[in-house]
Coordinates of N, CA, C and O in Angstrom, one line a residue:
M136 N 6.2 -77.0 -21.0 CA 5.2 -77.7 -20.0 C 5.2 -79.0 -20.4 O 5.4 -79.5 -21.5
S137 N 5.8 -80.2 -19.4 CA 5.8 -81.3 -19.2 C 4.6 -82.0 -19.1 O 3.3 -81.8 -18.6
R138 N 4.0 -82.8 -20.5 CA 3.0 -84.1 -20.0 C 3.4 -84.6 -19.3 O 3.5 -85.1 -17.9
T139 N 1.7 -84.9 -18.5 CA 1.1 -85.3 -17.2 C 0.9 -87.3 -17.8 O 0.3 -87.1 -19.0
V140 N 1.7 -88.2 -17.5 CA 1.3 -89.2 -17.3 C 0.1 -89.9 -16.4 O 0.4 -89.6 -15.1
T141 N -0.9 -90.5 -16.6 CA -1.8 -90.5 -15.5 C -1.9 -92.4 -15.3 O -1.6 -92.8 -15.6
Y142 N -3.2 -92.2 -14.6 CA -3.2 -93.7 -14.2 C -4.0 -94.0 -14.6 O -5.5 -93.5 -14.5
I143 N -4.5 -95.3 -15.2 CA -5.9 -96.0 -15.2 C -6.4 -97.3 -14.2 O -5.0 -98.2 -14.9
T144 N -7.5 -97.6 -14.4 CA -7.5 -99.0 -13.5 C -7.9 -100.1 -14.7 O -8.4 -99.2 -15.6
D145 N -7.7 -101.5 -14.7 CA -8.5 -101.8 -15.7 C -9.4 -102.0 -15.2 O -10.1 -102.7 -17.1
T146 N -10.5 -101.9 -14.3 CA -12.1 -101.8 -15.3 C -12.1 -100.8 -15.9 O -13.4 -101.2 -16.9
R147 N -11.6 -99.8 -15.7 CA -11.6 -98.7 -16.6 C -10.8 -98.9 -18.3 O -11.9 -98.1 -18.9
L148 N -10.4 -99.3 -18.2 CA -9.7 -99.9 -19.5 C -10.2 -100.7 -20.3 O -10.3 -100.8 -22.0
L149 N -11.0 -102.1 -19.4 CA -11.5 -103.0 -20.5 C -12.4 -102.5 -21.9 O -11.8 -102.9 -23.0
P150 N -13.5 -101.5 -21.1 CA -14.3 -100.8 -22.4 C -13.5 -100.3 -23.0 O -13.3 -100.0 -24.7
M151 N -12.3 -99.6 -23.1 CA -11.8 -99.0 -23.6 C -10.8 -99.3 -24.5 O -10.8 -98.7 -25.3
S152 N -10.3 -101.0 -24.1 CA -9.4 -101.5 -24.8 C -9.9 -101.6 -25.9 O -8.5 -101.7 -26.9
C153 N -11.5 -101.2 -27.1 CA -11.1 -102.3 -28.5 C -11.2 -101.1 -29.2 O -11.5 -101.2 -30.2
R154 N -11.2 -99.6 -28.8 CA -11.4 -98.5 -29.0 C -10.1 -98.6 -30.2 O -9.2 -98.6 -29.7
P155 N -10.8 -97.7 -31.2 CA -10.0 -97.9 -32.2 C -8.6 -96.9 -31.6 O -7.5 -96.5 -32.3
N156 N -9.4 -95.7 -30.8 CA -8.3 -94.0 -30.6 C -7.4 -94.9 -29.7 O -6.2 -93.8 -28.6
V157 N -7.1 -96.2 -29.1 CA -6.5 -96.3 -28.3 C -5.5 -97.8 -28.3 O -6.0 -99.0 -28.7
A158 N -4.7 -96.8 -27.8 CA -3.1 -98.3 -28.1 C -2.5 -98.7 -26.9 O -2.3 -97.9 -26.3
I159 N -2.4 -99.9 -26.3 CA -2.3 -100.7 -25.3 C -0.8 -101.5 -25.3 O -0.5 -102.1 -26.2
V160 N 0.3 -100.6 -24.8 CA 1.5 -101.5 -24.7 C 2.5 -101.6 -23.8 O 2.3 -101.3 -23.1
D161 N 3.2 -102.9 -23.8 CA 3.5 -103.6 -23.2 C 5.1 -103.7 -23.3 O 5.8 -103.6 -24.1
V162 N 5.4 -103.1 -22.2 CA 7.1 -103.5 -22.0 C 7.4 -104.3 -21.3 O 8.6 -103.7 -20.7
R163 N 6.7 -105.2 -20.8 CA 7.4 -106.4 -20.3 C 9.0 -107.2 -21.1 O 8.3 -106.7 -22.5
D164 N 9.4 -107.7 -20.6 CA 10.6 -108.0 -21.6 C 9.8 -110.0 -22.0 O 8.8 -109.7 -23.0
H165 N 10.5 -110.1 -21.0 CA 10.3 -112.6 -22.3 C 9.4 -112.9 -21.3 O 8.8 -113.3 -22.2
E166 N 8.5 -112.0 -20.7 CA 7.7 -112.5 -19.8 C 6.1 -112.6 -20.8 O 5.2 -114.0 -20.8
R167 N 6.0 -111.7 -22.1 CA 5.4 -112.1 -22.4 C 4.7 -113.0 -23.1 O 4.0 -114.2 -23.8
Q168 N 6.0 -113.7 -23.6 CA 6.0 -114.9 -24.4 C 5.0 -115.9 -23.7 O 4.8 -117.3 -24.1
Y169 N 5.6 -116.1 -22.6 CA 5.0 -117.2 -21.8 C 3.4 -117.1 -20.5 O 3.0 -117.6 -20.5
D170 N 4.0 -115.6 -20.5 CA 2.5 -115.0 -19.5 C 1.2 -114.6 -20.4 O 0.0 -114.6 -19.8
G171 N 1.3 -114.6 -21.6 CA 0.2 -114.1 -22.3 C 0.2 -112.1 -22.3 O 0.9 -112.0 -21.2
H172 N -0.1 -112.2 -22.4 CA -0.9 -110.9 -22.9 C -2.7 -109.6 -22.8 O -3.2 -110.6 -23.4
I173 N -3.0 -108.9 -23.2 CA -3.9 -107.9 -23.3 C -4.1 -108.0 -24.7 O -3.2 -107.8 -25.5
P174 N -5.0 -108.5 -25.1 CA -5.5 -108.4 -26.3 C -5.5 -107.1 -26.9 O -6.0 -106.3 -26.7
G175 N -4.9 -107.5 -28.7 CA -4.5 -105.6 -29.1 C -3.4 -105.2 -29.0 O -2.9 -103.9 -29.6
S176 N -3.0 -105.9 -27.3 CA -1.7 -104.5 -27.7 C -0.2 -105.3 -28.3 O -0.4 -106.0 -28.9
L177 N 0.5 -103.6 -28.1 CA 1.2 -104.4 -29.0 C 2.8 -104.2 -27.9 O 2.9 -103.9 -26.8
H178 N 4.0 -104.7 -28.3 CA 4.9 -105.2 -27.3 C 6.3 -104.0 -27.9 O 6.7 -104.5 -29.3
Y179 N 6.8 -103.5 -27.0 CA 8.1 -102.8 -27.0 C 8.6 -102.8 -25.4 O 8.9 -102.5 -24.6
P180 N 9.7 -103.9 -25.5 CA 10.8 -103.8 -24.5 C 10.9 -103.5 -23.9 O 11.2 -102.7 -24.7
S181 N 11.1 -103.0 -22.7 CA 11.6 -101.8 -22.2 C 12.9 -101.9 -22.0 O 13.8 -101.3 -22.6
G182 N 13.6 -103.1 -22.4 CA 15.0 -103.0 -22.7 C 15.7 -102.5 -24.0 O 16.6 -102.0 -24.2
T183 N 14.8 -102.1 -24.9 CA 15.2 -101.7 -26.4 C 14.0 -100.6 -26.7 O 14.5 -99.7 -27.3
F184 N 13.5 -100.5 -25.3 CA 12.3 -99.0 -25.9 C 13.2 -97.5 -26.2 O 12.3 -97.5 -26.9
G185 N 14.4 -97.3 -25.2 CA 14.8 -95.9 -25.7 C 15.0 -95.7 -27.5 O 15.0 -95.1 -28.0
N186 N 15.3 -96.5 -27.6 CA 15.5 -97.0 -29.3 C 14.2 -97.6 -30.0 O 14.6 -97.2 -31.2
R187 N 14.0 -97.6 -30.1 CA 12.8 -97.8 -30.5 C 10.9 -96.7 -30.7 O 10.2 -97.1 -30.7
M188 N 11.4 -95.7 -29.9 CA 10.6 -94.6 -29.6 C 9.6 -93.5 -31.4 O 8.9 -93.7 -31.1
S189 N 10.4 -94.4 -31.8 CA 10.4 -93.4 -33.3 C 9.0 -94.8 -34.0 O 8.2 -94.1 -35.0
N190 N 9.2 -96.3 -33.4 CA 8.6 -96.8 -34.3 C 7.3 -97.0 -33.5 O 6.1 -97.1 -33.8
L191 N 7.4 -96.5 -32.6 CA 6.0 -97.2 -31.3 C 5.3 -95.6 -32.4 O 4.3 -95.6 -32.5
V192 N 5.6 -94.4 -33.0 CA 4.8 -93.0 -33.1 C 4.2 -94.0 -34.4 O 3.1 -93.3 -34.7
Q193 N 5.3 -94.7 -35.3 CA 4.9 -94.8 -36.4 C 3.3 -95.9 -35.9 O 2.4 -95.7 -36.8
D194 N 3.9 -96.8 -35.2 CA 2.6 -98.1 -35.2 C 1.5 -97.4 -34.4 O 0.2 -97.9 -34.4
V195 N 1.0 -96.2 -33.4 CA 0.1 -95.4 -33.2 C -0.7 -94.8 -33.7 O -0.9 -93.7 -33.4
Q196 N 0.0 -94.2 -35.2 CA -0.1 -93.4 -35.4 C -2.1 -93.7 -36.1 O -2.9 -94.4 -36.3
G197 N -2.7 -92.2 -35.5 CA -4.6 -92.4 -35.9 C -4.9 -92.9 -33.9 O -6.1 -92.6 -33.9
K198 N -3.9 -93.1 -33.2 CA -4.3 -93.4 -31.7 C -4.6 -91.9 -31.1 O -3.4 -90.7 -30.7
D199 N -5.1 -91.6 -30.1 CA -4.9 -90.9 -29.3 C -4.2 -90.9 -27.9 O -4.3 -89.8 -26.4
T200 N -4.2 -92.1 -27.0 CA -4.5 -92.4 -26.1 C -3.5 -93.7 -26.4 O -3.9 -94.7 -26.8
L201 N -2.3 -93.5 -25.2 CA -1.7 -94.5 -24.8 C -1.5 -95.4 -23.6 O -1.5 -94.1 -22.8
V202 N -1.4 -96.5 -23.1 CA -1.6 -97.4 -21.7 C -0.4 -98.1 -21.7 O -0.5 -99.1 -22.2
F203 N 0.1 -97.6 -21.1 CA 1.7 -98.2 -21.1 C 1.0 -99.6 -19.8 O 0.7 -98.6 -18.4
H204 N 2.1 -100.7 -19.8 CA 1.7 -101.0 -18.7 C 2.9 -102.7 -18.7 O 3.8 -102.6 -19.6
C205 N 3.8 -102.8 -17.4 CA 4.7 -103.9 -17.9 C 3.9 -105.1 -16.4 O 2.4 -105.1 -16.4
A206 N 4.3 -105.7 -15.5 CA 4.0 -106.8 -14.8 C 3.5 -106.1 -13.9 O 2.1 -106.3 -13.7
L207 N 3.9 -105.3 -13.1 CA 2.8 -104.6 -12.0 C 2.5 -103.3 -12.6 O 2.4 -102.8 -11.1
S208 N 3.7 -102.7 -13.2 CA 3.8 -101.0 -13.5 C 4.3 -100.2 -12.1 O 3.1 -99.7 -12.0
Q209 N 4.7 -100.8 -12.0 CA 5.7 -99.8 -10.5 C 7.0 -99.0 -11.0 O 7.2 -98.3 -10.5
V210 N 7.7 -100.2 -12.9 CA 9.0 -99.2 -12.8 C 9.1 -99.2 -14.4 O 9.1 -98.4 -14.8
R211 N 9.4 -100.2 -15.1 CA 9.2 -100.4 -16.5 C 7.8 -99.6 -16.9 O 8.4 -98.3 -18.3
G212 N 6.8 -99.4 -16.9 CA 5.7 -99.4 -16.9 C 5.6 -97.6 -17.4 O 5.7 -97.2 -18.1
P213 N 5.7 -97.5 -15.9 CA 5.7 -95.7 -15.8 C 7.0 -95.2 -16.2 O 6.8 -94.2 -16.9
N214 N 8.4 -96.0 -16.4 CA 9.1 -95.8 -16.9 C 9.6 -94.8 -18.0 O 9.9 -94.0 -19.0
C215 N 9.1 -96.2 -18.8 CA 9.2 -96.0 -20.5 C 7.2 -95.0 -20.8 O 7.7 -94.0 -22.3
A216 N 6.5 -94.7 -19.7 CA 5.6 -93.6 -20.8 C 6.1 -92.7 -20.5 O 5.4 -91.2 -20.9
R217 N 6.8 -92.3 -19.0 CA 7.5 -90.8 -19.0 C 8.5 -90.6 -20.3 O 8.2 -89.7 -20.5
M218 N 9.3 -92.2 -20.5 CA 10.0 -91.5 -21.5 C 9.4 -91.0 -23.2 O 9.9 -90.4 -23.7
F219 N 8.4 -91.9 -23.5 CA 7.6 -91.7 -24.8 C 7.0 -90.2 -23.9 O 7.5 -89.2 -24.7
A220 N 6.5 -89.8 -23.2 CA 6.2 -88.2 -22.9 C 7.3 -87.0 -23.5 O 6.9 -86.4 -24.1
N221 N 8.2 -87.6 -22.9 CA 9.4 -86.6 -22.8 C 9.5 -86.6 -24.4 O 9.9 -85.2 -25.0
Y222 N 10.2 -87.6 -25.0 CA 10.4 -88.2 -26.6 C 8.9 -87.4 -27.4 O 9.8 -86.3 -28.3
L223 N 7.8 -87.2 -27.0 CA 6.9 -86.4 -28.1 C 7.2 -84.7 -27.7 O 6.9 -84.3 -28.6
E224 N 7.4 -84.5 -26.4 CA 7.9 -83.2 -26.2 C 9.0 -82.7 -26.8 O 8.9 -80.9 -27.3
E225 N 9.9 -83.7 -26.8 CA 11.3 -82.7 -27.4 C 11.3 -82.6 -29.3 O 11.9 -82.0 -29.4
R226 N 9.9 -83.7 -29.3 CA 10.2 -83.5 -31.0 C 9.0 -82.4 -31.7 O 9.1 -82.1 -32.5
N227 N 8.7 -81.6 -30.5 CA 7.9 -80.8 -30.7 C 6.7 -81.2 -31.6 O 6.0 -80.2 -32.2
D228 N 6.5 -82.2 -31.5 CA 4.9 -82.9 -32.4 C 4.6 -84.6 -31.5 O 5.1 -85.5 -31.7
D229 N 2.9 -84.1 -31.4 CA 3.3 -84.8 -30.4 C 2.3 -86.8 -31.2 O 1.5 -87.4 -30.6
G230 N 1.8 -86.2 -32.5 CA 0.6 -86.8 -33.2 C 0.2 -87.2 -32.9 O -0.3 -88.5 -33.7
G231 N -0.6 -86.1 -32.3 CA -1.9 -86.6 -32.6 C -2.4 -87.4 -30.7 O -3.5 -87.5 -29.8
I232 N -0.7 -87.8 -30.3 CA -1.6 -88.7 -28.2 C -1.8 -87.7 -27.1 O -0.9 -86.9 -27.2
R233 N -2.9 -87.3 -27.1 CA -3.3 -86.5 -26.1 C -3.1 -87.5 -24.2 O -3.1 -86.7 -23.5
N234 N -3.1 -88.4 -24.3 CA -3.4 -89.4 -23.2 C -2.5 -89.9 -23.2 O -2.4 -91.2 -23.8
I235 N -1.6 -90.2 -22.6 CA -0.3 -91.6 -21.9 C -0.7 -91.4 -20.3 O -0.9 -90.9 -20.0
M236 N -0.8 -92.8 -20.4 CA -1.6 -93.5 -19.2 C -0.6 -94.2 -18.9 O -0.1 -95.1 -19.8
V237 N -0.7 -95.4 -17.7 CA 0.2 -96.3 -16.8 C -1.2 -97.1 -16.4 O -1.6 -96.5 -15.6
L238 N -1.2 -98.2 -16.7 CA -1.8 -99.7 -16.2 C -1.9 -99.9 -14.4 O -1.0 -100.6 -14.1
E239 N -2.8 -98.9 -13.9 CA -3.0 -99.8 -12.1 C -2.2 -101.3 -11.9 O -3.1 -102.2 -12.4
N240 N -1.5 -101.4 -11.7 CA -1.1 -102.8 -10.3 C -0.7 -103.6 -12.5 O -0.6 -105.2 -11.9
G241 N -0.5 -103.6 -13.8 CA 0.1 -104.3 -14.3 C -1.0 -105.1 -14.9 O -1.4 -105.7 -14.3
Y242 N -0.4 -105.9 -15.7 CA -0.8 -107.1 -16.3 C -0.8 -108.5 -15.5 O -2.1 -108.5 -15.5
N243 N -0.1 -108.1 -14.3 CA -0.9 -109.1 -13.1 C -1.8 -108.5 -12.4 O -3.0 -110.0 -12.3
G244 N -2.0 -107.5 -12.6 CA -3.4 -106.9 -11.6 C -4.5 -107.4 -12.5 O -5.1 -107.9 -12.4
W245 N -4.0 -107.3 -14.0 CA -5.3 -107.5 -15.2 C -6.0 -109.6 -15.2 O -6.7 -109.5 -15.5
L246 N -4.3 -110.2 -14.8 CA -4.1 -111.6 -15.3 C -5.2 -111.5 -13.6 O -6.1 -112.4 -14.0
A247 N -5.0 -111.1 -13.0 CA -5.8 -111.9 -11.3 C -7.0 -111.1 -11.5 O -8.3 -112.1 -10.7
T248 N -7.5 -110.3 -12.0 CA -9.3 -109.8 -11.8 C -10.3 -110.6 -12.7 O -11.2 -110.2 -13.4
G249 N -9.5 -111.3 -14.0 CA -10.1 -112.2 -14.6 C -10.5 -111.9 -15.9 O -11.5 -112.0 -16.8
K250 N -9.5 -110.9 -16.6 CA -9.9 -109.8 -17.7 C -9.3 -111.0 -18.7 O -7.7 -111.9 -18.3
P251 N -9.7 -110.6 -20.5 CA -9.3 -111.2 -21.4 C -7.5 -111.2 -21.4 O -7.1 -110.1 -21.3
I252 N -7.1 -112.2 -21.6 CA -5.3 -112.5 -22.1 C -5.5 -112.9 -23.1 O -6.2 -113.3 -24.3
C253 N -4.4 -112.9 -24.5 CA -4.2 -113.5 -25.5 C -2.9 -114.7 -25.5 O -2.0 -113.9 -24.7
R254 N -2.7 -115.6 -25.7 CA -1.6 -116.2 -26.0 C -1.0 -116.0 -27.4 O 0.6 -116.8 -27.8
C255 N -1.6 -115.4 -28.2 CA -0.3 -115.6 -29.9 C 0.7 -114.7 -29.5 O 0.9 -114.6 -28.2
T256 N 1.4 -115.4 -30.5 CA 3.1 -114.7 -30.6 C 3.5 -113.9 -31.4 O 4.7 -113.4 -31.2
S257 N 2.5 -112.9 -31.7 CA 2.3 -111.8 -32.7 C 3.2 -110.6 -31.7 O 3.0 -110.1 -30.4
T258 N 4.0 -109.6 -32.3 CA 4.6 -108.5 -31.6 C 3.3 -107.5 -31.7 O 2.8 -106.7 -30.7
S259 N 2.2 -108.2 -32.7 CA 1.4 -106.3 -32.6 C 0.3 -107.3 -32.7 O -0.4 -108.3 -33.9
C260 N -0.6 -107.8 -31.4 CA -1.5 -108.9 -31.4 C -3.1 -108.5 -31.8 O -2.9 -106.8 -31.9
D261 N -3.8 -109.0 -32.9 CA -4.6 -108.9 -33.1 C -6.6 -109.1 -32.0 O -7.2 -108.8 -32.4
G262 N -5.9 -109.5 -30.9 CA -6.7 -110.4 -30.4 C -7.5 -111.4 -30.7 O -8.5 -111.6 -30.4
V263 N -7.2 -112.0 -31.7 CA -8.2 -113.2 -32.5 C -8.4 -113.9 -31.5 O -9.3 -114.8 -31.0
S264 N -7.1 -114.9 -30.3 CA -6.6 -115.6 -29.3 C -7.3 -115.7 -28.2 O -6.9 -116.3 -27.2
A265 N -8.1 -114.1 -28.2 CA -7.9 -113.7 -26.7 C -9.3 -114.4 -25.9 O -10.4 -115.3 -26.3
R266 N -8.5 -114.7 -24.6 CA -10.6 -115.2 -24.0 C -9.6 -114.6 -21.9 O -9.2 -114.3 -21.9
L267 N -10.9 -115.1 -21.7 CA -11.5 -114.9 -20.1 C -10.4 -115.8 -19.5 O -10.0 -117.3 -20.0
T268 N -9.3 -115.3 -18.5 CA -9.0 -115.6 -17.5 C -10.3 -116.4 -16.3 O -11.0 -115.2 -16.1
A269 N -9.3 -117.3 -15.5 CA -10.6 -117.0 -14.0 C -10.0 -118.7 -13.7 O -9.2 -119.2 -14.2

């Protein structure tokens, strides 16, 4: 049975984003370095995503919800989410991940609505440098 990838709005994601069971996966490539990112997100560039899915499984251990995004969540975010869902299905071990989602309108939508962003340069953001946009 194929896993379902669903969409989530930025308004719904904001209160969930700091929960310990949720991981946000940023699949933008180089934009993250100069545009900022969602606080607490993990960076898995789409260009190398297929080769790093086993690393992602380890990095999200204990999480049950993953939210993928790219700039607009029209191509890279949904593609990586589907690729990851298929990967979990092929391994016959979901690692406890129950929900795979895509952020509607991506990072650009998050930024445009004034949600908090971070500009740290860490691959795995701790969210300490987060600030509201506006």
